mmCIF file of C-alpha atoms and ligand atoms in Angstrom:
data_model
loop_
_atom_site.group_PDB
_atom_site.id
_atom_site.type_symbol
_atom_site.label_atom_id
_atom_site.label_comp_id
_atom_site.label_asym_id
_atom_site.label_seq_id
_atom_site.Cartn_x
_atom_site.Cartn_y
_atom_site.Cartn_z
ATOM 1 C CA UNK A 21 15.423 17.641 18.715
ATOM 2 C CA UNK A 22 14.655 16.505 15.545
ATOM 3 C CA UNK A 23 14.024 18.244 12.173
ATOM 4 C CA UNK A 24 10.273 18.113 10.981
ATOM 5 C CA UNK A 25 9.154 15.679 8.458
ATOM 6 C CA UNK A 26 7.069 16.648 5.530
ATOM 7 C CA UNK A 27 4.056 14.244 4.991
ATOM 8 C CA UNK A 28 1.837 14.987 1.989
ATOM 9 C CA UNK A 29 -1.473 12.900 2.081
ATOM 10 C CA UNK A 30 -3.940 13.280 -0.794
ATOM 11 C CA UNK A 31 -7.466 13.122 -0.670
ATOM 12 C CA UNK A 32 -6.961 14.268 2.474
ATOM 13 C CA UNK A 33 -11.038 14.430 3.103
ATOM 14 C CA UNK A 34 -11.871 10.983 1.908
ATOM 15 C CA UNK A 35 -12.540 8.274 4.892
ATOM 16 C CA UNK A 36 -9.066 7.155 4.779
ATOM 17 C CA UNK A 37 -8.147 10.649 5.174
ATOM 18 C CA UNK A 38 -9.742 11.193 8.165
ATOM 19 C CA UNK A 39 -8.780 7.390 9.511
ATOM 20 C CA UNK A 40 -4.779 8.384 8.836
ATOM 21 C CA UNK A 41 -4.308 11.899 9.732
ATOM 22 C CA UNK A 42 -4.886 11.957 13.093
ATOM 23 C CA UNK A 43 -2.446 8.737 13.731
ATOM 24 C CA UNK A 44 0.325 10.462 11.712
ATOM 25 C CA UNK A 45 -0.024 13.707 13.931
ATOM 26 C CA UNK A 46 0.155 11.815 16.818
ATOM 27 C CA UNK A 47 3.876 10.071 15.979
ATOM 28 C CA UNK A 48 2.402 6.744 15.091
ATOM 29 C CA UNK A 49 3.689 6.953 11.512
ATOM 30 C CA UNK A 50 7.557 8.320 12.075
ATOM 31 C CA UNK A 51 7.975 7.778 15.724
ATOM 32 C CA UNK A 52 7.140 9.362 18.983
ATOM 33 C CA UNK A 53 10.690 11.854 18.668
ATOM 34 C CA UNK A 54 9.293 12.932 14.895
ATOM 35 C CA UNK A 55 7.922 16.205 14.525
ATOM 36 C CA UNK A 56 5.732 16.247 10.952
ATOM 37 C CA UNK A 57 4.345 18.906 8.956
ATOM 38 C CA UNK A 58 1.060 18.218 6.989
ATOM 39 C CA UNK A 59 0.384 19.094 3.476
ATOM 40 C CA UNK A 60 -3.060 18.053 2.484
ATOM 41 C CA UNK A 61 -3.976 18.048 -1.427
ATOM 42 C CA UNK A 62 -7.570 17.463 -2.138
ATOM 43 C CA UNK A 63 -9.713 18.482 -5.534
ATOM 44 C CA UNK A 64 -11.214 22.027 -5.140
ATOM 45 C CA UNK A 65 -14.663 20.637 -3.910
ATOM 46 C CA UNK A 66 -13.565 18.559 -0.465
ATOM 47 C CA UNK A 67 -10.993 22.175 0.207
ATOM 48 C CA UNK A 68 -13.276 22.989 2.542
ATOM 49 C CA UNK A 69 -14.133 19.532 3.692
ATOM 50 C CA UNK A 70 -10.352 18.904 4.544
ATOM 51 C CA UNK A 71 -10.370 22.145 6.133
ATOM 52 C CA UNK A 72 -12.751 20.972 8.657
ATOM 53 C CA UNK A 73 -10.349 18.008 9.392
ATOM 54 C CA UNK A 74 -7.804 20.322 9.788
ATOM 55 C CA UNK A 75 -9.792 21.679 12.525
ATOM 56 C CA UNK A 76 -10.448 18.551 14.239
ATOM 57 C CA UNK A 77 -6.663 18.124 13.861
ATOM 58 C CA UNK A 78 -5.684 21.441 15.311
ATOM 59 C CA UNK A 79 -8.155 20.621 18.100
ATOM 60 C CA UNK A 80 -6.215 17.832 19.220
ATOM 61 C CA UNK A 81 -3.264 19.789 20.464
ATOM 62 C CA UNK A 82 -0.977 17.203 18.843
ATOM 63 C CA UNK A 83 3.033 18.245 20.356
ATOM 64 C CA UNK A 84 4.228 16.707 17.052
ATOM 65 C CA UNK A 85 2.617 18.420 14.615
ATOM 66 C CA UNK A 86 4.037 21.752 13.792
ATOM 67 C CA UNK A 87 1.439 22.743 10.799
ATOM 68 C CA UNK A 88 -1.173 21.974 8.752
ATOM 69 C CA UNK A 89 -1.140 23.246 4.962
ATOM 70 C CA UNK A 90 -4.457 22.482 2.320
ATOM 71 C CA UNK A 91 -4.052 22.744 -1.088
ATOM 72 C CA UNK A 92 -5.915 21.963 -4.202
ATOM 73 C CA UNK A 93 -3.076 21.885 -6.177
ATOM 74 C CA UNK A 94 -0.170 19.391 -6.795
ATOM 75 C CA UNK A 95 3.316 21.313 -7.231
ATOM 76 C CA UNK A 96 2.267 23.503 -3.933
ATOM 77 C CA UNK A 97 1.039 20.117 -1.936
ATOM 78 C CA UNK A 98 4.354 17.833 -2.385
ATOM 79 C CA UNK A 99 6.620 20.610 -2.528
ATOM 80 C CA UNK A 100 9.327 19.823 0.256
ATOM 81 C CA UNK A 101 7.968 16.239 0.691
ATOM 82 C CA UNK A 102 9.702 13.854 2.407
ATOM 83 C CA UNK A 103 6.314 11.255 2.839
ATOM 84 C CA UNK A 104 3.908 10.900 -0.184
ATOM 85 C CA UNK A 105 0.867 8.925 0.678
ATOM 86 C CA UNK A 106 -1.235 8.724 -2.087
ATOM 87 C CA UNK A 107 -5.053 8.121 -1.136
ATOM 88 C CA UNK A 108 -7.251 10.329 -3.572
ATOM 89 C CA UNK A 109 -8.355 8.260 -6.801
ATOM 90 C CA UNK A 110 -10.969 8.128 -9.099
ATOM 91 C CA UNK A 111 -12.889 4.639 -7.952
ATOM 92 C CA UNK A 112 -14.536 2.676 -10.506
ATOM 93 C CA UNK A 113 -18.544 3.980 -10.931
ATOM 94 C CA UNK A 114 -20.924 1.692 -12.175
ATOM 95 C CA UNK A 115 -20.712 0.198 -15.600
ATOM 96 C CA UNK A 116 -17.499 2.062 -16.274
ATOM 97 C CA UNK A 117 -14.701 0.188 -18.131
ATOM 98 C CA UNK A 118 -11.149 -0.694 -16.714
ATOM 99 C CA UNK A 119 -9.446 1.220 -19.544
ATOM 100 C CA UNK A 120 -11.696 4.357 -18.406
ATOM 101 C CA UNK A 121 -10.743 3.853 -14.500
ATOM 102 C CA UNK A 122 -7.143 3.885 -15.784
ATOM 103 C CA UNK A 123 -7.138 6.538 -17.907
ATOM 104 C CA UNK A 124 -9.620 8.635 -15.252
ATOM 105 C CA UNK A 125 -6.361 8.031 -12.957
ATOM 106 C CA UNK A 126 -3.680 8.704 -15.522
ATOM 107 C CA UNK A 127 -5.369 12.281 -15.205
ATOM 108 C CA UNK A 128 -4.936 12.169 -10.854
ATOM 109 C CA UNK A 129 -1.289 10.027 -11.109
ATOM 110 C CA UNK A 130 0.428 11.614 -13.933
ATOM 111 C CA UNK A 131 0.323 14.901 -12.682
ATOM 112 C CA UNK A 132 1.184 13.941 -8.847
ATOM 113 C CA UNK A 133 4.551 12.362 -10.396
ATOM 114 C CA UNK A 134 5.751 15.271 -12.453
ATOM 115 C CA UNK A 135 5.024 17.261 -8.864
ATOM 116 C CA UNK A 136 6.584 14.983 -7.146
ATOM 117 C CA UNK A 137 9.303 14.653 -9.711
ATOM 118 C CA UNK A 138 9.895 18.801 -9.701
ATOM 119 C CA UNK A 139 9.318 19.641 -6.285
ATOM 120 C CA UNK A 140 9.807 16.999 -3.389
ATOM 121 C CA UNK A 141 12.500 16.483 -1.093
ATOM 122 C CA UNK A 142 15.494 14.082 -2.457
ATOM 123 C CA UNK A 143 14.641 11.369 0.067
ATOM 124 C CA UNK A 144 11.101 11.303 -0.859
ATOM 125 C CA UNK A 145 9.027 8.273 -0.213
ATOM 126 C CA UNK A 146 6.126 7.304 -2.017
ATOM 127 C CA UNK A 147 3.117 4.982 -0.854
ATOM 128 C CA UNK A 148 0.079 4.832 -3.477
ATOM 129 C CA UNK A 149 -2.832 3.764 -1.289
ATOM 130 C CA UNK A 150 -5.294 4.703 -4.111
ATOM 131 C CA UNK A 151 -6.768 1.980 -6.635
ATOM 132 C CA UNK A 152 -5.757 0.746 -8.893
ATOM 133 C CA UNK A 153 -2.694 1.205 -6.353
ATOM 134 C CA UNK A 154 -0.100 -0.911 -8.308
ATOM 135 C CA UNK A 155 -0.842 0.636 -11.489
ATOM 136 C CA UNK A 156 -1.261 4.221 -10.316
ATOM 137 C CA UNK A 157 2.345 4.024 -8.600
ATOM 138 C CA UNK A 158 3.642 2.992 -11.714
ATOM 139 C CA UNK A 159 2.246 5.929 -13.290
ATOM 140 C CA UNK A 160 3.577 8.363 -11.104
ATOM 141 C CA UNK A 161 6.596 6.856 -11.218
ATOM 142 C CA UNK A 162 6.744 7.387 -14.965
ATOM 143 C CA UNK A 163 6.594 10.814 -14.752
ATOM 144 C CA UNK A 164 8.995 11.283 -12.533
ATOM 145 C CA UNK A 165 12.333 10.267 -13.951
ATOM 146 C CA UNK A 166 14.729 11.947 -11.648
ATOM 147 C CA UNK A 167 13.483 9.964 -9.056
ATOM 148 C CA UNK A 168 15.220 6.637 -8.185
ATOM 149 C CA UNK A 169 12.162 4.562 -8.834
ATOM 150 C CA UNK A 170 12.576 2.232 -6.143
ATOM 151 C CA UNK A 171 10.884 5.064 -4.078
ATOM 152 C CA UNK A 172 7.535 4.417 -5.516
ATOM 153 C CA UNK A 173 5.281 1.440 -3.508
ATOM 154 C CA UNK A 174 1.949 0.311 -3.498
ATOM 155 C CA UNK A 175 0.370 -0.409 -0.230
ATOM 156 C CA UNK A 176 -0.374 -4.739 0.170
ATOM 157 C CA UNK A 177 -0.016 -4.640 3.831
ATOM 158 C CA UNK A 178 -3.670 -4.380 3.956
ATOM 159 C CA UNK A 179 -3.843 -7.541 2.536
ATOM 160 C CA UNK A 180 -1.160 -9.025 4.833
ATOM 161 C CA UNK A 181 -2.328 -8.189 7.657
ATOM 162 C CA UNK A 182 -5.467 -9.270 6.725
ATOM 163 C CA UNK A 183 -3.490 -12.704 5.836
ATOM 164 C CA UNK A 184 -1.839 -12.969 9.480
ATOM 165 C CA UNK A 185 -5.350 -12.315 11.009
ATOM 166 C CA UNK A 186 -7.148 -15.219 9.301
ATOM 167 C CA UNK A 187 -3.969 -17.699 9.705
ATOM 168 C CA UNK A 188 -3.800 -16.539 13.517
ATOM 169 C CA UNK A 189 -7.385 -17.264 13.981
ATOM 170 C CA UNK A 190 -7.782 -20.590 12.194
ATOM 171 C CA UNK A 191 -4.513 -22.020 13.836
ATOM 172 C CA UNK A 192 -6.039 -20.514 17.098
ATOM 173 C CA UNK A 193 -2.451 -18.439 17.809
ATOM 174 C CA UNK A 194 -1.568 -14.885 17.942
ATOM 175 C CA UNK A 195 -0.272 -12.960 15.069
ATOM 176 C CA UNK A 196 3.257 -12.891 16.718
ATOM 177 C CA UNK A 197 3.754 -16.131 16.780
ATOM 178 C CA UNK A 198 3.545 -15.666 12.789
ATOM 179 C CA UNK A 199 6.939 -14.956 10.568
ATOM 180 C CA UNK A 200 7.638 -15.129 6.655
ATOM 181 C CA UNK A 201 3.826 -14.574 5.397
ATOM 182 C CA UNK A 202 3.532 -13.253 1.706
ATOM 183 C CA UNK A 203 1.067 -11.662 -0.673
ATOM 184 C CA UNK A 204 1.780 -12.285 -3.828
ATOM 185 C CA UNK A 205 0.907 -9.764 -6.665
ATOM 186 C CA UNK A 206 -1.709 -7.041 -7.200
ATOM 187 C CA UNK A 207 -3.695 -5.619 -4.967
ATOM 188 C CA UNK A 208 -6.889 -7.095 -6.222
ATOM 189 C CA UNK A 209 -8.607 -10.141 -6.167
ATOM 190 C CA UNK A 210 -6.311 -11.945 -8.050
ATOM 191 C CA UNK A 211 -3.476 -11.425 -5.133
ATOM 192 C CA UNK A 212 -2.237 -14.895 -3.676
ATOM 193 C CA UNK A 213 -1.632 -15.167 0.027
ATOM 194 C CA UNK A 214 0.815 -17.884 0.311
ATOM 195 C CA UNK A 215 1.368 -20.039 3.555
ATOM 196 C CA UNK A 216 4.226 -21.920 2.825
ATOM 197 C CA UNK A 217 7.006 -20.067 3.888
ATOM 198 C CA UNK A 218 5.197 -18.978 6.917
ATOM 199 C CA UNK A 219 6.619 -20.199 10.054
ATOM 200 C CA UNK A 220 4.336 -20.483 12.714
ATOM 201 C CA UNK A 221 6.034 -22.382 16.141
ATOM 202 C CA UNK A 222 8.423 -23.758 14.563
ATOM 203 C CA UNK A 223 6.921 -25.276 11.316
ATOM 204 C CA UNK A 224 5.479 -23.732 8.094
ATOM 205 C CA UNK A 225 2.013 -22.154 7.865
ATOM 206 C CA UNK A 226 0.801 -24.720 5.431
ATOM 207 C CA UNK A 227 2.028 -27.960 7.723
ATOM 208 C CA UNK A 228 0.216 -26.098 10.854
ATOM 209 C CA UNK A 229 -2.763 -25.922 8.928
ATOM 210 C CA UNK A 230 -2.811 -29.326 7.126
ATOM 211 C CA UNK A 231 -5.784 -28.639 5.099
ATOM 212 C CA UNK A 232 -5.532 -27.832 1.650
ATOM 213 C CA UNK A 233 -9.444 -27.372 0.716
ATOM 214 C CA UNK A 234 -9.587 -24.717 3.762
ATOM 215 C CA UNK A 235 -6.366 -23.068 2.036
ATOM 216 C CA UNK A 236 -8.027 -22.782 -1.221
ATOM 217 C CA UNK A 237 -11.674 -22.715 -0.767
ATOM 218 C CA UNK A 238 -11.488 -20.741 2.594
ATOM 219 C CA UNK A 239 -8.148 -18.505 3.170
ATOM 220 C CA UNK A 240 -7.355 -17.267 -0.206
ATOM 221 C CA UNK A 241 -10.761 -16.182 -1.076
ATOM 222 C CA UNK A 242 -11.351 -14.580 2.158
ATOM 223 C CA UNK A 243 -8.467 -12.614 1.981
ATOM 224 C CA UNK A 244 -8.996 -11.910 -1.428
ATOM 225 C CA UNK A 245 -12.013 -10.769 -1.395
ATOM 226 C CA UNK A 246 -11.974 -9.247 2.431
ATOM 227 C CA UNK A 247 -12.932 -5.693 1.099
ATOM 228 C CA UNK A 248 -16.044 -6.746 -0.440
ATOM 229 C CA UNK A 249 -17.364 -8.434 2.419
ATOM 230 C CA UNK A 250 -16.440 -5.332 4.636
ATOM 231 C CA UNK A 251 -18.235 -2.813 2.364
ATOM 232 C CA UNK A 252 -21.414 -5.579 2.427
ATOM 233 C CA UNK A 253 -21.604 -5.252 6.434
ATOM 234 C CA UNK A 254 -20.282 -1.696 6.974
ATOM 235 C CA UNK A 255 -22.287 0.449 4.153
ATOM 236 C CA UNK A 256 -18.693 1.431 3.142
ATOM 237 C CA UNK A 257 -15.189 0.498 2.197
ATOM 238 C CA UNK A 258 -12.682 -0.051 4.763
ATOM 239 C CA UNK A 259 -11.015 2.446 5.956
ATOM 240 C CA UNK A 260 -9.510 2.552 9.385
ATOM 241 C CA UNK A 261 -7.579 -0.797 8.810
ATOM 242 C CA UNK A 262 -6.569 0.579 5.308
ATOM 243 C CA UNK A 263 -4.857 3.743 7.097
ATOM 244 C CA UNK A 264 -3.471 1.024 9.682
ATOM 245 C CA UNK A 265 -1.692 -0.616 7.035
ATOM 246 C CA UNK A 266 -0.301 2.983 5.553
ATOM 247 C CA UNK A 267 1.167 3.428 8.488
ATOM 248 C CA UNK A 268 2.793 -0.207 9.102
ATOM 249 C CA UNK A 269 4.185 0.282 5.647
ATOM 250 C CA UNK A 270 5.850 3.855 6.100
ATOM 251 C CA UNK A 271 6.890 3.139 9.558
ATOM 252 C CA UNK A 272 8.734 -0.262 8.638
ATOM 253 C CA UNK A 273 10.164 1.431 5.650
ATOM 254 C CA UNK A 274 11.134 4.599 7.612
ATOM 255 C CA UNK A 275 12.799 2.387 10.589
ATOM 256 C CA UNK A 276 13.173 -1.082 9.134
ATOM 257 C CA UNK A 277 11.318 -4.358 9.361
ATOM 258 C CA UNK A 278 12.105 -6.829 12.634
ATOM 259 C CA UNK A 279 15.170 -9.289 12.028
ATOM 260 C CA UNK A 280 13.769 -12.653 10.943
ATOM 261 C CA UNK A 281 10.816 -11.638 9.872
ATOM 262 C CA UNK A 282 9.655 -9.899 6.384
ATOM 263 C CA UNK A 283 6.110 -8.101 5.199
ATOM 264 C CA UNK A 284 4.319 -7.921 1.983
ATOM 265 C CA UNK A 285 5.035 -4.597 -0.001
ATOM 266 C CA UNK A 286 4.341 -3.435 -3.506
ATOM 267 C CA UNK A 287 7.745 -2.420 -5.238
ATOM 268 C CA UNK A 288 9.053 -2.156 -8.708
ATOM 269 C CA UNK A 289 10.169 -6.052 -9.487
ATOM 270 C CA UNK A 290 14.016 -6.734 -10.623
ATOM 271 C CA UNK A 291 12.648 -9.418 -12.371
ATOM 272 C CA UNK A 292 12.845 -11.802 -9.218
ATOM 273 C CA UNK A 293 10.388 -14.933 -9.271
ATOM 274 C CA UNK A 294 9.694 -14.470 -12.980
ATOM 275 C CA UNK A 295 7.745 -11.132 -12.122
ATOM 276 C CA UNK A 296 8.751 -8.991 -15.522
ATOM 277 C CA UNK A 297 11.213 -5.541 -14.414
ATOM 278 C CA UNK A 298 9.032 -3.064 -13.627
ATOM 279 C CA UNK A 299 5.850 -3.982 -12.390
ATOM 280 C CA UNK A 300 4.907 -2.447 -9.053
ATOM 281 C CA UNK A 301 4.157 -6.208 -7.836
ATOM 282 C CA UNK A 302 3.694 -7.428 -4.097
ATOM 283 C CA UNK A 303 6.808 -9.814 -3.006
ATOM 284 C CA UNK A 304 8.070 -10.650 0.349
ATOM 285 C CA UNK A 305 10.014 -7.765 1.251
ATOM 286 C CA UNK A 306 12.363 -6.281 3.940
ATOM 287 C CA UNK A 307 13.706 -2.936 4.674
ATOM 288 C CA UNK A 308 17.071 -2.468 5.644
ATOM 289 C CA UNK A 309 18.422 1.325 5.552
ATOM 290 C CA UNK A 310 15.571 3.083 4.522
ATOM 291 C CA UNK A 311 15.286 0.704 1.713
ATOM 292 C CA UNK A 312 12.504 -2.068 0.576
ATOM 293 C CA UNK A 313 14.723 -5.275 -0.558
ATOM 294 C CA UNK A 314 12.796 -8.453 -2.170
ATOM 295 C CA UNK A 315 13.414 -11.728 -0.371
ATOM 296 C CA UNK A 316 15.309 -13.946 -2.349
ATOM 297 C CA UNK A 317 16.303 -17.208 -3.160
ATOM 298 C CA UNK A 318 12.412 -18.581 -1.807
ATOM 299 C CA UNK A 319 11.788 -22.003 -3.454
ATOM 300 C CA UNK A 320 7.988 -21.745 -5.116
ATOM 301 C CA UNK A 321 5.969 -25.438 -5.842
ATOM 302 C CA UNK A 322 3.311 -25.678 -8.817
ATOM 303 C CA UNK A 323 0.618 -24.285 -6.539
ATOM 304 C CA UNK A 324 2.010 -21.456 -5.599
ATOM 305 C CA UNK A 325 3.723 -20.358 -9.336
ATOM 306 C CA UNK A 326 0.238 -20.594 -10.825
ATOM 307 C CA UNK A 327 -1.320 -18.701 -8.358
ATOM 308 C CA UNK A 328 1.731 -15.539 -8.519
ATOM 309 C CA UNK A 329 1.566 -15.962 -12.437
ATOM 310 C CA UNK A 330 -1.689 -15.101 -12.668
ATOM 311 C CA UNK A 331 -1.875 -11.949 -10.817
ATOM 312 C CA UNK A 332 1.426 -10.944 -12.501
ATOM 313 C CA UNK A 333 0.010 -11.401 -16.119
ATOM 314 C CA UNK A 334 -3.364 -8.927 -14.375
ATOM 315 C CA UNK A 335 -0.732 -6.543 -13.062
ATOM 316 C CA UNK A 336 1.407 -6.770 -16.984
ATOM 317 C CA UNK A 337 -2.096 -6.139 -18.248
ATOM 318 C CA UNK A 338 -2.958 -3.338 -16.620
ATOM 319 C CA UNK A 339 0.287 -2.236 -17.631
ATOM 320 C CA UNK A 340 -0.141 -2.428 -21.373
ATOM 321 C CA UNK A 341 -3.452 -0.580 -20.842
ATOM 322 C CA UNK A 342 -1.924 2.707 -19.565
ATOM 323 C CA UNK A 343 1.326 1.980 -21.960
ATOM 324 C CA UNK A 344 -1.667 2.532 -25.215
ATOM 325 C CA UNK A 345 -3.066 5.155 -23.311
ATOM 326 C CA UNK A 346 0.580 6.668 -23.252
ATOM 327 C CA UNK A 347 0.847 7.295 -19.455
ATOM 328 C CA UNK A 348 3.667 5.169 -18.987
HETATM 329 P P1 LIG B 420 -11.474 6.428 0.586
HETATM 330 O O1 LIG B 420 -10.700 7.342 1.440
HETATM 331 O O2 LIG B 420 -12.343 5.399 1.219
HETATM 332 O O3 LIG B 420 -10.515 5.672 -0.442
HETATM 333 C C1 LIG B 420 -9.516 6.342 -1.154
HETATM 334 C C2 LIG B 420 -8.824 5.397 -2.091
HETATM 335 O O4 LIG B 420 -8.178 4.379 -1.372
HETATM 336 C C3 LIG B 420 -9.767 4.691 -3.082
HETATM 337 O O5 LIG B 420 -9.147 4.679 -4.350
HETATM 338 C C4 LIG B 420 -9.868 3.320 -2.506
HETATM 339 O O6 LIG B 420 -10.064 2.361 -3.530
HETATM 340 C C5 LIG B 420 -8.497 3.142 -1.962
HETATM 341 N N1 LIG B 420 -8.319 1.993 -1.077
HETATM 342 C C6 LIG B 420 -7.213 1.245 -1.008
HETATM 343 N N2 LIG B 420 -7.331 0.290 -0.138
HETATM 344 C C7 LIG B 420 -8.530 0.380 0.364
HETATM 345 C C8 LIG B 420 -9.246 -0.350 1.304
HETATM 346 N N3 LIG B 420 -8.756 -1.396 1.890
HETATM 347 N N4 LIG B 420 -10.469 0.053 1.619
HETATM 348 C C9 LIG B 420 -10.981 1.100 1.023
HETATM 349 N N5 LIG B 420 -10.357 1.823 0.123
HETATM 350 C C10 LIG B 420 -9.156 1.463 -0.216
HETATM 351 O O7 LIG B 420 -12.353 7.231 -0.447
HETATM 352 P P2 LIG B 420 -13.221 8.522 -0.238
HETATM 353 O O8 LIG B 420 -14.091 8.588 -1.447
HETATM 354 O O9 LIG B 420 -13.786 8.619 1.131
HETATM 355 O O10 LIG B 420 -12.151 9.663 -0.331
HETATM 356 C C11 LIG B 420 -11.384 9.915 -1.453
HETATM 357 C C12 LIG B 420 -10.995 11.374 -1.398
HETATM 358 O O11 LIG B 420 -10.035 11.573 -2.397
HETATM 359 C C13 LIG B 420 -12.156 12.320 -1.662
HETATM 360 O O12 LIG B 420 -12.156 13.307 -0.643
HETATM 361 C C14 LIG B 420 -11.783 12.950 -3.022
HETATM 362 O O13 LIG B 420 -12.158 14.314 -3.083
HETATM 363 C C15 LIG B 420 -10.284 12.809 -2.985
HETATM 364 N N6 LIG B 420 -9.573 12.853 -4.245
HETATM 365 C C16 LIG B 420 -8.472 13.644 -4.246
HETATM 366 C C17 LIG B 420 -7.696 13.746 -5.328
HETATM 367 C C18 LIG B 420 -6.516 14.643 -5.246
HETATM 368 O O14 LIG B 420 -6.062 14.923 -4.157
HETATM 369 N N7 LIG B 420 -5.985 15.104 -6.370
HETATM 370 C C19 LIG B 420 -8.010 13.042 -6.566
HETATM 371 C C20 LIG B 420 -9.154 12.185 -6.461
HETATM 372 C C21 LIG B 420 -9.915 12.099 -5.323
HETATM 373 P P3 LIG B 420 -11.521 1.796 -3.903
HETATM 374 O O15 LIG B 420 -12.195 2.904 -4.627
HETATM 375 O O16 LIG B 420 -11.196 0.631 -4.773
HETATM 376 O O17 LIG B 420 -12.172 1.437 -2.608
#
C-alpha cells in the first residue's frame, strides 16, 4: 500500500474549506490508492469552527484518510507537509487600500513560508488559493529560501476552467473537444483568456468562433469578471468550483497533465513571453514528472501581447508594493 500523504489546508473553516476537504479525503485530490493525512491551520477564532468540520469529516468514514490534525499555529500545521494549499487570507474590506490588503497578507504569507521553509517535507508542493493569490505565493516563497521556488503556484485554473466552459458553450461543444486554452496573467480582472492557440475540432478557438466583438466584449469580460457576477446571484463568493480547481491543479501536478493538451497555472516566470523572472504569472503550462513546465515557443499577435502586458505590469506592481513594504 501506499505511504500517507500530508495535506495542509489553511483556513480550513472558510467556505472553500469546507468545499475542498471532504473531496481530498475522499482520494479525489491524490488518487483513489492515496492515503492522506490532514493538517488544518486556521486563526484561533474558526479552531473550533474547523473542529466541527473535522467532525463532519470523521463522520464520513473516509478509508483514505488516516487523521485529522487542527492547529492555530503555522510551524505545527505544515510540519511534515507534502501538499500546501493555501486558502486563509485577509480579503479586501471596504474602503481599504491595496497596499493595506498586501501588507494585511504579508502578516498571513510571510510567516506560512518561513514554516514552510523550516518544517515541510522536501517534496513539498505549494498552491496559494488565497487573494491576492499571485502575490501572496510570491511572498511565501520569499521566505522560504531553501525551497526550490518552482514549488510555489498560484491557483488560475479557476479561471480556465471557467474559460473552457464559456468557449464550450458558445461554440455549442463539450469541453473535451477543447485543447491548448490559456489564461494569461494574474488572477484578477486584468487576466487575459486567450483563444488562439485553442484547438477545438481541428481548428483554433478564435477561427471556430469567428467573432471578434463576442471575444472582446463578451468572453474576456465574462471570464474576467465571473466571480463578481457569482457573488451578485449567490450572496457569496464562489466556492465549490474554486476548491474544484484546487484540486485539478494538485492532481495534474501530482500525476501530470494529458499528452497534447496543457492548463493554465500560476508559476514563477523564467522570463518566457517577456513576463519579468520571478513573477508568479499564469502561462500555459504542463507537468511532466511532478513538475509545472511553461509552454514554449507560442507565437503571440498585437492583440494578444497587449492584453498579457497589461496584467504582467498589475502583477510587477503588486510586486514593487510588497518589495517597499519589505516582504519580498
Ligand atoms: P473563502 O473560503 O470563501 O475564501 C478564502 C480565500 O480564497 C479568499 O482570499 C478568497 O479571495 C480566495 N479565493 C480565491 N479564489 C476564489 C474564488 N474563485 N472564489 C472565492 N474565493 C476565492 O473565505 P472564507 O472567509 O469563507 O474563509 C476564509 C477562512 O480563512 C476563514 O475561516 C478564516 O478564519 C481563515 N483564515 C485563516 C488564516 C490562517 O490559517 N492563518 C489566515 C486568514 C484567514 P477573495 O477574498 O478575493 O474572495
Amino acid at each position: 500500500a501506499q505511504q500517507p500523504v500530508t495535506v495542509t489546508v489553511t483556513g480550513a473553516a472558510g467556505q472553500i474549506g469546507y468545499a475542498l476537504l471532504f473531496r481530498i479525503a475522499s482520494g479525489q485530490l491524490l488518487g483513489s490508492d492515496t492515503p492522506v493525512r490532514l493538517r488544518l491551520l486556521e486563526i484561533p477564532q474558526a479552531v473550533h469552527a474547523a473542529e466541527g468540520t473535522a467532525m463532519e469529516l470523521e463522520d464520513c468514514a473516509f478509508p483514505l484518510l488516516r487523521s485529522i490534525d487542527i492547529f492555530d499555529n503555522a510551524s505545527e500545521a505544515f510540519s511534515g507537509t507534502n501538499i500546501a494549499l493555501l486558502v486563509g487570507a485577509r480579503p479586501r474590506s471596504q474602503g481599504m487600500e491595496r497596499a493595506d490588503l498586501l501588507e494585511a497578507n504579508g502578516g498571513i504569507f510571510k510567516p506560512q513560508g518561513e514554516a514552510i521553509n523550516a518544517g515541510a517535507a522536501d517534496d513539498v508542493r505549494v498552491l496559494v488559493v488565497g487573494n491576492p493569490a499571485n502575490t501572496n505565493a510570491l511572498i511565501a516563497q520569499a521566505h522560504a529560501p531553501d525551497v526550490p521556488a518552482e514549488r510555489f503556484t498560484a491557483m488560475m485554473r479557476l479561471d480556465h476552467n471557467r474559460a473552457l466552459a464559456q468557449l464550450a458553450k458558445k461554440l455549442n461543444v463539450s469541453v473535451n473537444d477543447i485543447r491548448k486554452l490559456t489564461v494569461w496573467g494574474n488572477h484578477s480582472a486584468s487576466q487575459y483568456p486567450d483563444i488562439f492557440h485553442a484547438e477545438v475540432n481541428g481548428t483554433t478557438g478564435a477561427k471556430a468562433v469567428d467573432d471578434q466583438a463576442w471575444l472582446e466584449n463578451d468572453f474576456i469580460p465574462t471570464v474576467a469578471k465571473r466571480g463578481a457576477a457569482i457573488i451578485e446571484a449567490r450572496g457569496a463568493s464562489s466556492a465549490a468550483s474554486a476548491a474544484n480547481a484546487a484540486i485539478d491543479h494538485v492532481y495534474d501536478w501530482v500525476n501530470g497533465t494529458p499528452e497534447g493538451d496543457w492548463v493554465s497555472a500560476g508559476v514563477p516566470s523564467d522570463g518566457s513571453y517577456g513576463v519579468p523572472e520571478g513573477l508568479i504569472s499564469s502561462f500555459p503550462a504542463v507537468s511532466r514528472g511532478g513538475r509545472w513546465e511553461i509552454v514554449q515557443g507560442l507565437e503571440i499577435d498585437e492583440f494578444s501581447r497587449e492584453r498579457i502586458d497589461a496584467s504582467v505590469r498589475e502583477l510587477s506592481e503588486e510586486r514593487e508594493a510588497v518589495a517597499k513594504l519589505g516582504l519580498v
